[in-house]
Tab-separated table of C-alpha atoms in Angstrom:
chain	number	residue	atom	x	y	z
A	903	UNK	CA	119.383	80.736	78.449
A	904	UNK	CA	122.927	78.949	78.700
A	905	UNK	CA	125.995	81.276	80.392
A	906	UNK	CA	128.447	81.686	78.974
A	907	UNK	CA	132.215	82.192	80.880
A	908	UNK	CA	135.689	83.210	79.334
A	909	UNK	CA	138.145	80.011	79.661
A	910	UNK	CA	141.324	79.253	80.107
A	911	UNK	CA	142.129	78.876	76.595
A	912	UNK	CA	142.084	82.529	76.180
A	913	UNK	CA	140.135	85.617	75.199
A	914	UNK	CA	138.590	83.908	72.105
A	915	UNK	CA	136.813	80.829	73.952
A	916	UNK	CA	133.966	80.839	76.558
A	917	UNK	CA	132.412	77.978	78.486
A	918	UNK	CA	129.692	76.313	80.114
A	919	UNK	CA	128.912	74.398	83.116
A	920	UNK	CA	126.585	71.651	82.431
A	921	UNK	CA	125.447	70.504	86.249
A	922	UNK	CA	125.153	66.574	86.463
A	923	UNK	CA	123.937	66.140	89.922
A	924	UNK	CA	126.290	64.542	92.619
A	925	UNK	CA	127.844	61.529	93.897
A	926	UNK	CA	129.631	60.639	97.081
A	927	UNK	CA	132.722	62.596	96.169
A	928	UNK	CA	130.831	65.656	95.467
A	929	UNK	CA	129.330	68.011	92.590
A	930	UNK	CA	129.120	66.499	88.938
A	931	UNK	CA	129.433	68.933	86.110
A	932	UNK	CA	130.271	68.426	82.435
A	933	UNK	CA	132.436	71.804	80.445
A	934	UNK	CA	131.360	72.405	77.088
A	935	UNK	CA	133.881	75.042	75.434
A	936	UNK	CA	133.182	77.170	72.585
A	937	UNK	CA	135.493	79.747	70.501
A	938	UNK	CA	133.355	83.521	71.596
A	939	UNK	CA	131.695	84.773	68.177
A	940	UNK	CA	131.595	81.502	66.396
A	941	UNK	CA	128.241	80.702	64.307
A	942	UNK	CA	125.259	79.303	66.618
A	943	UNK	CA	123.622	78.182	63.149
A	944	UNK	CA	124.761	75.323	60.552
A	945	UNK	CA	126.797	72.244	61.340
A	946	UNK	CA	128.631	71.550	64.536
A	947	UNK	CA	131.165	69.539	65.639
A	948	UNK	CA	131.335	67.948	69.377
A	949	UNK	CA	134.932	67.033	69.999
A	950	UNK	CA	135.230	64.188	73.054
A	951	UNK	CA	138.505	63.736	74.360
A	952	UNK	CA	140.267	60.552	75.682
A	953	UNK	CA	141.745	59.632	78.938
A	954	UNK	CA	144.663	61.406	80.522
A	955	UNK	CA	142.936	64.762	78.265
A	956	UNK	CA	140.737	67.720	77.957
A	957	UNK	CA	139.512	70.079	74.959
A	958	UNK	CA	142.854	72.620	73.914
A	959	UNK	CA	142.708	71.865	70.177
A	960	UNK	CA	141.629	75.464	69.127
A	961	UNK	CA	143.709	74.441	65.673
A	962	UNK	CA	141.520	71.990	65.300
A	963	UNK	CA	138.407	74.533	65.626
A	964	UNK	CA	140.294	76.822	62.784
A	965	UNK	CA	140.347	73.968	60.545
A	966	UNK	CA	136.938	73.207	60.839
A	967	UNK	CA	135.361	76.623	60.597
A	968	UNK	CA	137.213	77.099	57.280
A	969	UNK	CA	135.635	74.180	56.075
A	970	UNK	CA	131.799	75.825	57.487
A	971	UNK	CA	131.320	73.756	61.043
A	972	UNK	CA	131.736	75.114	64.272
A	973	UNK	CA	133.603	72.605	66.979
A	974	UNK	CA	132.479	72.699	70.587
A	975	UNK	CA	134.992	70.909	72.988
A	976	UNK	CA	133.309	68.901	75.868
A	977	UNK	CA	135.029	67.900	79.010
A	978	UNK	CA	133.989	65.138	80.483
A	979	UNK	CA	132.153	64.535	83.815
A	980	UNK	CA	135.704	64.515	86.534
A	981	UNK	CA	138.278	65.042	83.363
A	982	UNK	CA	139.862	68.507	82.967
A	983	UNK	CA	138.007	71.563	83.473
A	984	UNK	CA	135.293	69.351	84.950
A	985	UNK	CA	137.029	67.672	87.693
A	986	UNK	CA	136.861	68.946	91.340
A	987	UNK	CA	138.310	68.558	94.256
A	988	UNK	CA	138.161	64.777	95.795
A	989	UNK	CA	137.146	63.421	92.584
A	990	UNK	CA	139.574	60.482	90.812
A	991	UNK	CA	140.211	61.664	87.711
A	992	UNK	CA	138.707	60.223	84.563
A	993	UNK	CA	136.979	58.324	87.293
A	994	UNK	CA	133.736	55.852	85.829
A	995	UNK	CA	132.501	52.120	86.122
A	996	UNK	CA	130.312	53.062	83.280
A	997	UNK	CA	131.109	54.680	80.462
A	998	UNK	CA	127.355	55.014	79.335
A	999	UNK	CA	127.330	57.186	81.797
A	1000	UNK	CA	128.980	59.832	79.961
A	1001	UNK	CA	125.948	60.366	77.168
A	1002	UNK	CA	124.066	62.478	79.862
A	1003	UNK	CA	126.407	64.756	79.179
A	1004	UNK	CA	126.903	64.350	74.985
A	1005	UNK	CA	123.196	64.440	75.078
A	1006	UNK	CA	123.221	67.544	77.389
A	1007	UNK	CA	125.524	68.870	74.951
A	1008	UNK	CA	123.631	68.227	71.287
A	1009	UNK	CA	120.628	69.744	73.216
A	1010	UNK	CA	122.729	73.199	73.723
A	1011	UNK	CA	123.931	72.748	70.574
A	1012	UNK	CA	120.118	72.550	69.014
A	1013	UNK	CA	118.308	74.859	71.043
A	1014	UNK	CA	121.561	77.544	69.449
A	1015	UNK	CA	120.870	76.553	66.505
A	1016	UNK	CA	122.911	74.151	64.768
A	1017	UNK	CA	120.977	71.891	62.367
A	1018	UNK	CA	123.421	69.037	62.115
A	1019	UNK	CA	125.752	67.276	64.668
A	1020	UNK	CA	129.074	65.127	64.341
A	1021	UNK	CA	130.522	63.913	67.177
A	1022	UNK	CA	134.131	63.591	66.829
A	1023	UNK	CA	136.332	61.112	69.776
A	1024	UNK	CA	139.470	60.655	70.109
A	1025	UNK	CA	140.667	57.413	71.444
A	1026	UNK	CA	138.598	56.675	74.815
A	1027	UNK	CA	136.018	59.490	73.535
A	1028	UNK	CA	136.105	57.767	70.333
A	1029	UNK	CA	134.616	54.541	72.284
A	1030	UNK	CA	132.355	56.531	74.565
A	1031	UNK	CA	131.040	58.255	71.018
A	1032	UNK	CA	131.012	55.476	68.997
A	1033	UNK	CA	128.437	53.741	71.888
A	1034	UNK	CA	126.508	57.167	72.085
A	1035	UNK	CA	126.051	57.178	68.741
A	1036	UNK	CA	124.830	53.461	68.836
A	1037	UNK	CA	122.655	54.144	71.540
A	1038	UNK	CA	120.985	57.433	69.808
A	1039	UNK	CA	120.629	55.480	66.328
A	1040	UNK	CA	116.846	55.731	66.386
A	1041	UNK	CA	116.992	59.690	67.051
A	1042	UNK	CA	118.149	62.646	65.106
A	1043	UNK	CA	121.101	63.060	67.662
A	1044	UNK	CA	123.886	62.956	65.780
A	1045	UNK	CA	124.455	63.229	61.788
A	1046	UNK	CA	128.004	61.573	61.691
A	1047	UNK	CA	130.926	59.939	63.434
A	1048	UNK	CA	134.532	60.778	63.353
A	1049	UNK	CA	137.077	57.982	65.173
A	1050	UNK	CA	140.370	59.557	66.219
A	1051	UNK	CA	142.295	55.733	67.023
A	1052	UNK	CA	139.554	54.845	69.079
A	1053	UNK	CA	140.201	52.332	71.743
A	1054	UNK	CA	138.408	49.524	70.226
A	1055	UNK	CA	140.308	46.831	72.074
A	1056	UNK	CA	142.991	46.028	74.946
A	1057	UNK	CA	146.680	46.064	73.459
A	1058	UNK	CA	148.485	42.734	73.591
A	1059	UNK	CA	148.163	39.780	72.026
A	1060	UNK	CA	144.710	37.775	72.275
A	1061	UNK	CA	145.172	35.509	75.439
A	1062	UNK	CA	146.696	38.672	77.044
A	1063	UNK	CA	143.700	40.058	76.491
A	1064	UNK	CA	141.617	37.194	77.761
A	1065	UNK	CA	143.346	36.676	80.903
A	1066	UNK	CA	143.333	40.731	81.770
A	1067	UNK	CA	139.122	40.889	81.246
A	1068	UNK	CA	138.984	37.564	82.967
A	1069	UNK	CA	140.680	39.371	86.061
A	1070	UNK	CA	139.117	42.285	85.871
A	1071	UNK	CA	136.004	40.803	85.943
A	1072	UNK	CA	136.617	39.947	89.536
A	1073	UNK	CA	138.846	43.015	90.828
A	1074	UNK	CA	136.635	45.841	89.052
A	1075	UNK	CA	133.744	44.227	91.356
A	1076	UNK	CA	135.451	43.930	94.299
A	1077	UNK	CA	137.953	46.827	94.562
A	1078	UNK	CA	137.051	49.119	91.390
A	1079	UNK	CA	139.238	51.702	92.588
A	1080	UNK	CA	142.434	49.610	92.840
A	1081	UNK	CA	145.151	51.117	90.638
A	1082	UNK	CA	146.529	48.158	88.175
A	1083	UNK	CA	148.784	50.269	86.302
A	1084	UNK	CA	150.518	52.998	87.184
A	1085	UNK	CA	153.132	54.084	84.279
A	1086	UNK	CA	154.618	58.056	82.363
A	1087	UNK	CA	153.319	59.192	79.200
A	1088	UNK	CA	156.023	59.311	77.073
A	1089	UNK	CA	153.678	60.233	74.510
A	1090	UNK	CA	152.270	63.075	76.467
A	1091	UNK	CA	155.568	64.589	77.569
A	1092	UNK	CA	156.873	64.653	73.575
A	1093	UNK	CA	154.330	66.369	72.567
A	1094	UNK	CA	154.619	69.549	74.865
A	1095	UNK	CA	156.619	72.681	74.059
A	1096	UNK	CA	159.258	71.929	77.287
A	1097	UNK	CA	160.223	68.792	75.682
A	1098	UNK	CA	160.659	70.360	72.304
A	1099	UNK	CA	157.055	69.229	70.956
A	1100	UNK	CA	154.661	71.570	69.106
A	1101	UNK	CA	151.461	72.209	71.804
A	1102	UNK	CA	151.397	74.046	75.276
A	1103	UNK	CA	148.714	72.030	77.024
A	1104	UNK	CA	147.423	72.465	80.731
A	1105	UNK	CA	150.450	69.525	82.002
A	1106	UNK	CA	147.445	69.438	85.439
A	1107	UNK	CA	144.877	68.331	83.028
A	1108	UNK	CA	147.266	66.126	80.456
A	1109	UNK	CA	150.212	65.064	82.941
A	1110	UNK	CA	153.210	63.430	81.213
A	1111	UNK	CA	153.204	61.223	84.249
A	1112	UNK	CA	150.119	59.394	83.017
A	1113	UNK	CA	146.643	59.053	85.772
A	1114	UNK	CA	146.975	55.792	87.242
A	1115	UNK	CA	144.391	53.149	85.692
A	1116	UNK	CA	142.012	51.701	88.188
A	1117	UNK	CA	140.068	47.850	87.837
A	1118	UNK	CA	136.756	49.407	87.905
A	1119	UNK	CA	137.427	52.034	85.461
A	1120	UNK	CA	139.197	49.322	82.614
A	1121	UNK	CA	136.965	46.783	83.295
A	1122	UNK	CA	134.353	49.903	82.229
A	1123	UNK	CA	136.148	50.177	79.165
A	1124	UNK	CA	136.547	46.142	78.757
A	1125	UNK	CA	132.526	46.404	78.746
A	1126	UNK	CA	132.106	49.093	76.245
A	1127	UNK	CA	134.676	47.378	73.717
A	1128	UNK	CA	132.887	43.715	74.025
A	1129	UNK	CA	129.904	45.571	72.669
A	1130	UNK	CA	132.223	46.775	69.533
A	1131	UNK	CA	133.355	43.470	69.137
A	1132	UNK	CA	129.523	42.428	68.904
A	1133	UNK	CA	128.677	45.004	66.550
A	1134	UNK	CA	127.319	48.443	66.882
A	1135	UNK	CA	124.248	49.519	64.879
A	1136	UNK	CA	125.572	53.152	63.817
A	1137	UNK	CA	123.156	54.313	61.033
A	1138	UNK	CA	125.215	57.647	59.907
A	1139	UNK	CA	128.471	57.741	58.107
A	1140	UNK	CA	131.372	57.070	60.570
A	1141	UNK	CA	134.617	57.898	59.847
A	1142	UNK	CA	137.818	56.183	61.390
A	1143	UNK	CA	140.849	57.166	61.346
A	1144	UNK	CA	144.353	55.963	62.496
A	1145	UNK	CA	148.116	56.091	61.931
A	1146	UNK	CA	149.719	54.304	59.529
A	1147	UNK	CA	151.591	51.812	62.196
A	1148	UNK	CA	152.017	50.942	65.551
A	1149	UNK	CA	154.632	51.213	67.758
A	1150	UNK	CA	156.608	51.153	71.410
A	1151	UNK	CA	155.517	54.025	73.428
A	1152	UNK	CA	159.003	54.221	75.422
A	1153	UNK	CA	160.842	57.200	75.259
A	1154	UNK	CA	163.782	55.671	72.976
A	1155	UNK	CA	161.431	54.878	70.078
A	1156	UNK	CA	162.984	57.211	67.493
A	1157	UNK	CA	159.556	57.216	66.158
A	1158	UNK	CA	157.586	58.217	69.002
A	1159	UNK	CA	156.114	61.151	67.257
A	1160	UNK	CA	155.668	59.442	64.061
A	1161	UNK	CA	152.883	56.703	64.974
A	1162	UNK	CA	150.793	55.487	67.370
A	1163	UNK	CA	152.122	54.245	70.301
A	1164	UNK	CA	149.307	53.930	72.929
A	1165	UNK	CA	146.950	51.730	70.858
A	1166	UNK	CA	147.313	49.118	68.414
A	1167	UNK	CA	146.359	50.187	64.723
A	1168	UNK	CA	145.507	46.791	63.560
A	1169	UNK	CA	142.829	46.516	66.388
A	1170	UNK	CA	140.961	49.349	64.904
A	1171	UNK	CA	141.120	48.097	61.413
A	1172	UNK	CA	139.507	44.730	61.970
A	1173	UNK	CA	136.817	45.850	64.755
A	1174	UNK	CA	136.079	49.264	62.611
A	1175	UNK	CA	133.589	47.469	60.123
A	1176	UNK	CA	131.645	46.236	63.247
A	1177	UNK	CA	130.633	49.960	64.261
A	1178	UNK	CA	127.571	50.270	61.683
A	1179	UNK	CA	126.875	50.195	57.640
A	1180	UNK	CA	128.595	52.678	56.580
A	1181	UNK	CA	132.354	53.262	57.735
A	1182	UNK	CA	135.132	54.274	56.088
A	1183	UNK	CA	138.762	53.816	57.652
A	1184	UNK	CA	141.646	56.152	56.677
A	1185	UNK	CA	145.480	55.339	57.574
A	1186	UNK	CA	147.518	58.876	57.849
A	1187	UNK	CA	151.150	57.795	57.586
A	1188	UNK	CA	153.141	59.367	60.245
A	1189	UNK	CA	150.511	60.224	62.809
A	1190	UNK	CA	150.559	59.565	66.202
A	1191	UNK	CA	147.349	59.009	68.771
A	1192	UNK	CA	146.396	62.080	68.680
A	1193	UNK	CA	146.702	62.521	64.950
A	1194	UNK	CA	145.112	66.019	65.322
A	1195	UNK	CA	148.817	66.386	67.325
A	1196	UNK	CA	150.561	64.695	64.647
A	1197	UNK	CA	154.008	66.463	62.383
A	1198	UNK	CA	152.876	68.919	60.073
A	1199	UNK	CA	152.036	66.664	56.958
A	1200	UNK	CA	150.105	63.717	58.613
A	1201	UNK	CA	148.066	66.680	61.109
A	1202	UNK	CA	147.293	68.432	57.402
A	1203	UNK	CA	146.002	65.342	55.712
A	1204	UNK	CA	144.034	63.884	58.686
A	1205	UNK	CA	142.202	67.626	59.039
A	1206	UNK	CA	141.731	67.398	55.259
A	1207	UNK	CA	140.647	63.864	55.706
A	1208	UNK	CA	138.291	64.779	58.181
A	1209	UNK	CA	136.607	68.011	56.535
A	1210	UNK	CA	136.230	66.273	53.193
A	1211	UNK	CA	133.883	63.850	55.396
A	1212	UNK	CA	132.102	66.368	56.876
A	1213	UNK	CA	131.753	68.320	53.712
A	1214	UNK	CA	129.954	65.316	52.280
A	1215	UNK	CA	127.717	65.024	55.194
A	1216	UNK	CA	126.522	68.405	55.622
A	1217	UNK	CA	125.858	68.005	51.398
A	1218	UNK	CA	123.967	65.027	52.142
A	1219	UNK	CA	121.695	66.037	55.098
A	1220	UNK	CA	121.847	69.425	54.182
A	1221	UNK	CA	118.262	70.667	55.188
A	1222	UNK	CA	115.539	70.855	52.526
């Protein structure tokens, strides 16, 4: 029987430790979080966070069990409530190796109850989930995908891009824990309630001062996005969504909490049709990279955007 632990979110949420084994720096665990009372039975929702994160979006869990699903946050193997001490955070040269965990976690989710899965990723989750999903196509793992601006490709223009994967390709062997960027989240810091944004978020596991970005870790995600830009094999619905525009992610962008400014949108847009036969992007004007964390009226229509999905899902697999 899983245990079940109050979290830090509050006295409506519980976790559980899902044990990974070890590596040289220690103890590898996995969090899955849950809101206490929720339904064990009908549709669930696995919410994968991105880099420089961890699971707080409880609003996001209210949204979705009005609309009948029941979201389970998952932290990451050395991200948020499932780092310890020693460990680099968000640390990885694989990012394949995070669907132990995501299949650790539809397996709780299964043996509670639920009949259906959608795994829902936001930005770096979105590409771990995306590949999971992939990966899982010939299994009854997961029922549909939800892209929160995944991180399809690097940002910059194209021979940017080449030259970065070309030298990463050579310092991510060599020295994979070499930081090669090292930069604040101006992002980050506007959207927490000291800097007059809307969400009081653990700053230890979301720092406004960004986690430094390591060669073995990018060239990871340099891997992972090559295989997008192949083409994925997703057989379930996937659903992408992204903010209307792109923009700066300094601090003097009067429109830093009005789009995206860690990713580029039109990157999504062309590699989205590559991620399996049956996708469907949606632009929310107004959102930023988090659009879950976006202003009032693009967070609205992206949650509406996103339970309409899942609404026709659950109608279409709905058992018997």
């Amino acid at each position: 029987m899983t245990a079940w632990h109050p979290d830090l979110l509050g006295p409506d949420w519980e976790h559980t430790t899902l044990a990974l084994g070890r590596d040289v720096d220690g103890p590898l665990v996995a969090t899955l979080v849950r809101q206490t009372g929720a339904p064990t039975r009908g549709p669930a929702a696995l919410h994968v966070h991105g880099y420089n994160d961890y699971f707080f979006h409880t609003h996001v869990a209210d949204a979705l069990a009005r609309a009948g699903w029941t979201l389970y946050g998952l932290d990451l193997r050395r991200s948020g409530r499932s780092r310890r001490p020693g460990q680099l955070p968000h640390w990885t040269t694989d990012l394949s190796e995070y669907h132990t965990e995501l299949d650790m976690a539809a397996d709780v989710l299964a043996r509670q109850g639920h009949d259906r899965l959608a795994v829902i990723g936001h930005s770096t989750g979105g590409l771990v989930g995306a590949c999971w999903a992939h990966e899982r196509r010939s299994t009854t793992a997961v029922d549909a995908v939800v892209l929160n601006s995944p991180w399809l490709d690097l940002n910059g223009p194209w021979h940017r891009r080449l030259t970065t994967a070309a030298a990463l390709a050579v310092i991510g062997r060599v020295r994979p824990r070499r930081v090669v960027e090292r930069r604040p989240s101006s992002y980050s810091a506007r959207l927490h309630v000291d800097a007059g944004g809307r969400w009081a978020f653990d700053q230890a596991f979301k720092p406004p001062t960004g986690v430094p970005v390591r060669a073995g870790w990018l060239l990871a995600v340099r891997r992972a996005q090559a295989r997008v830009a192949r083409g994925l094999d997703i057989r379930v619905p996937v659903l992408v969504c992204t903010s209307g525009s792109s923009g700066p992610g300094n601090a003097d962008n009067p429109r830093l909490d009005r789009q995206e400014t860690v990713l580029d949108v039109r990157h999504m847009w062309r590699l989205a049709p590559r991620l399996g036969r049956h996708v469907t992007v949606s632009r929310i004007d107004g959102g930023v990279h988090d659009l879950s964390l976006s202003g009032d009226a693009p967070r609205e229509e992206y949650l509406r955007t996103v339970t309409g999905f899942l609404d026709r899902v659950a109608r279409a697999t709905r058992p018997g």
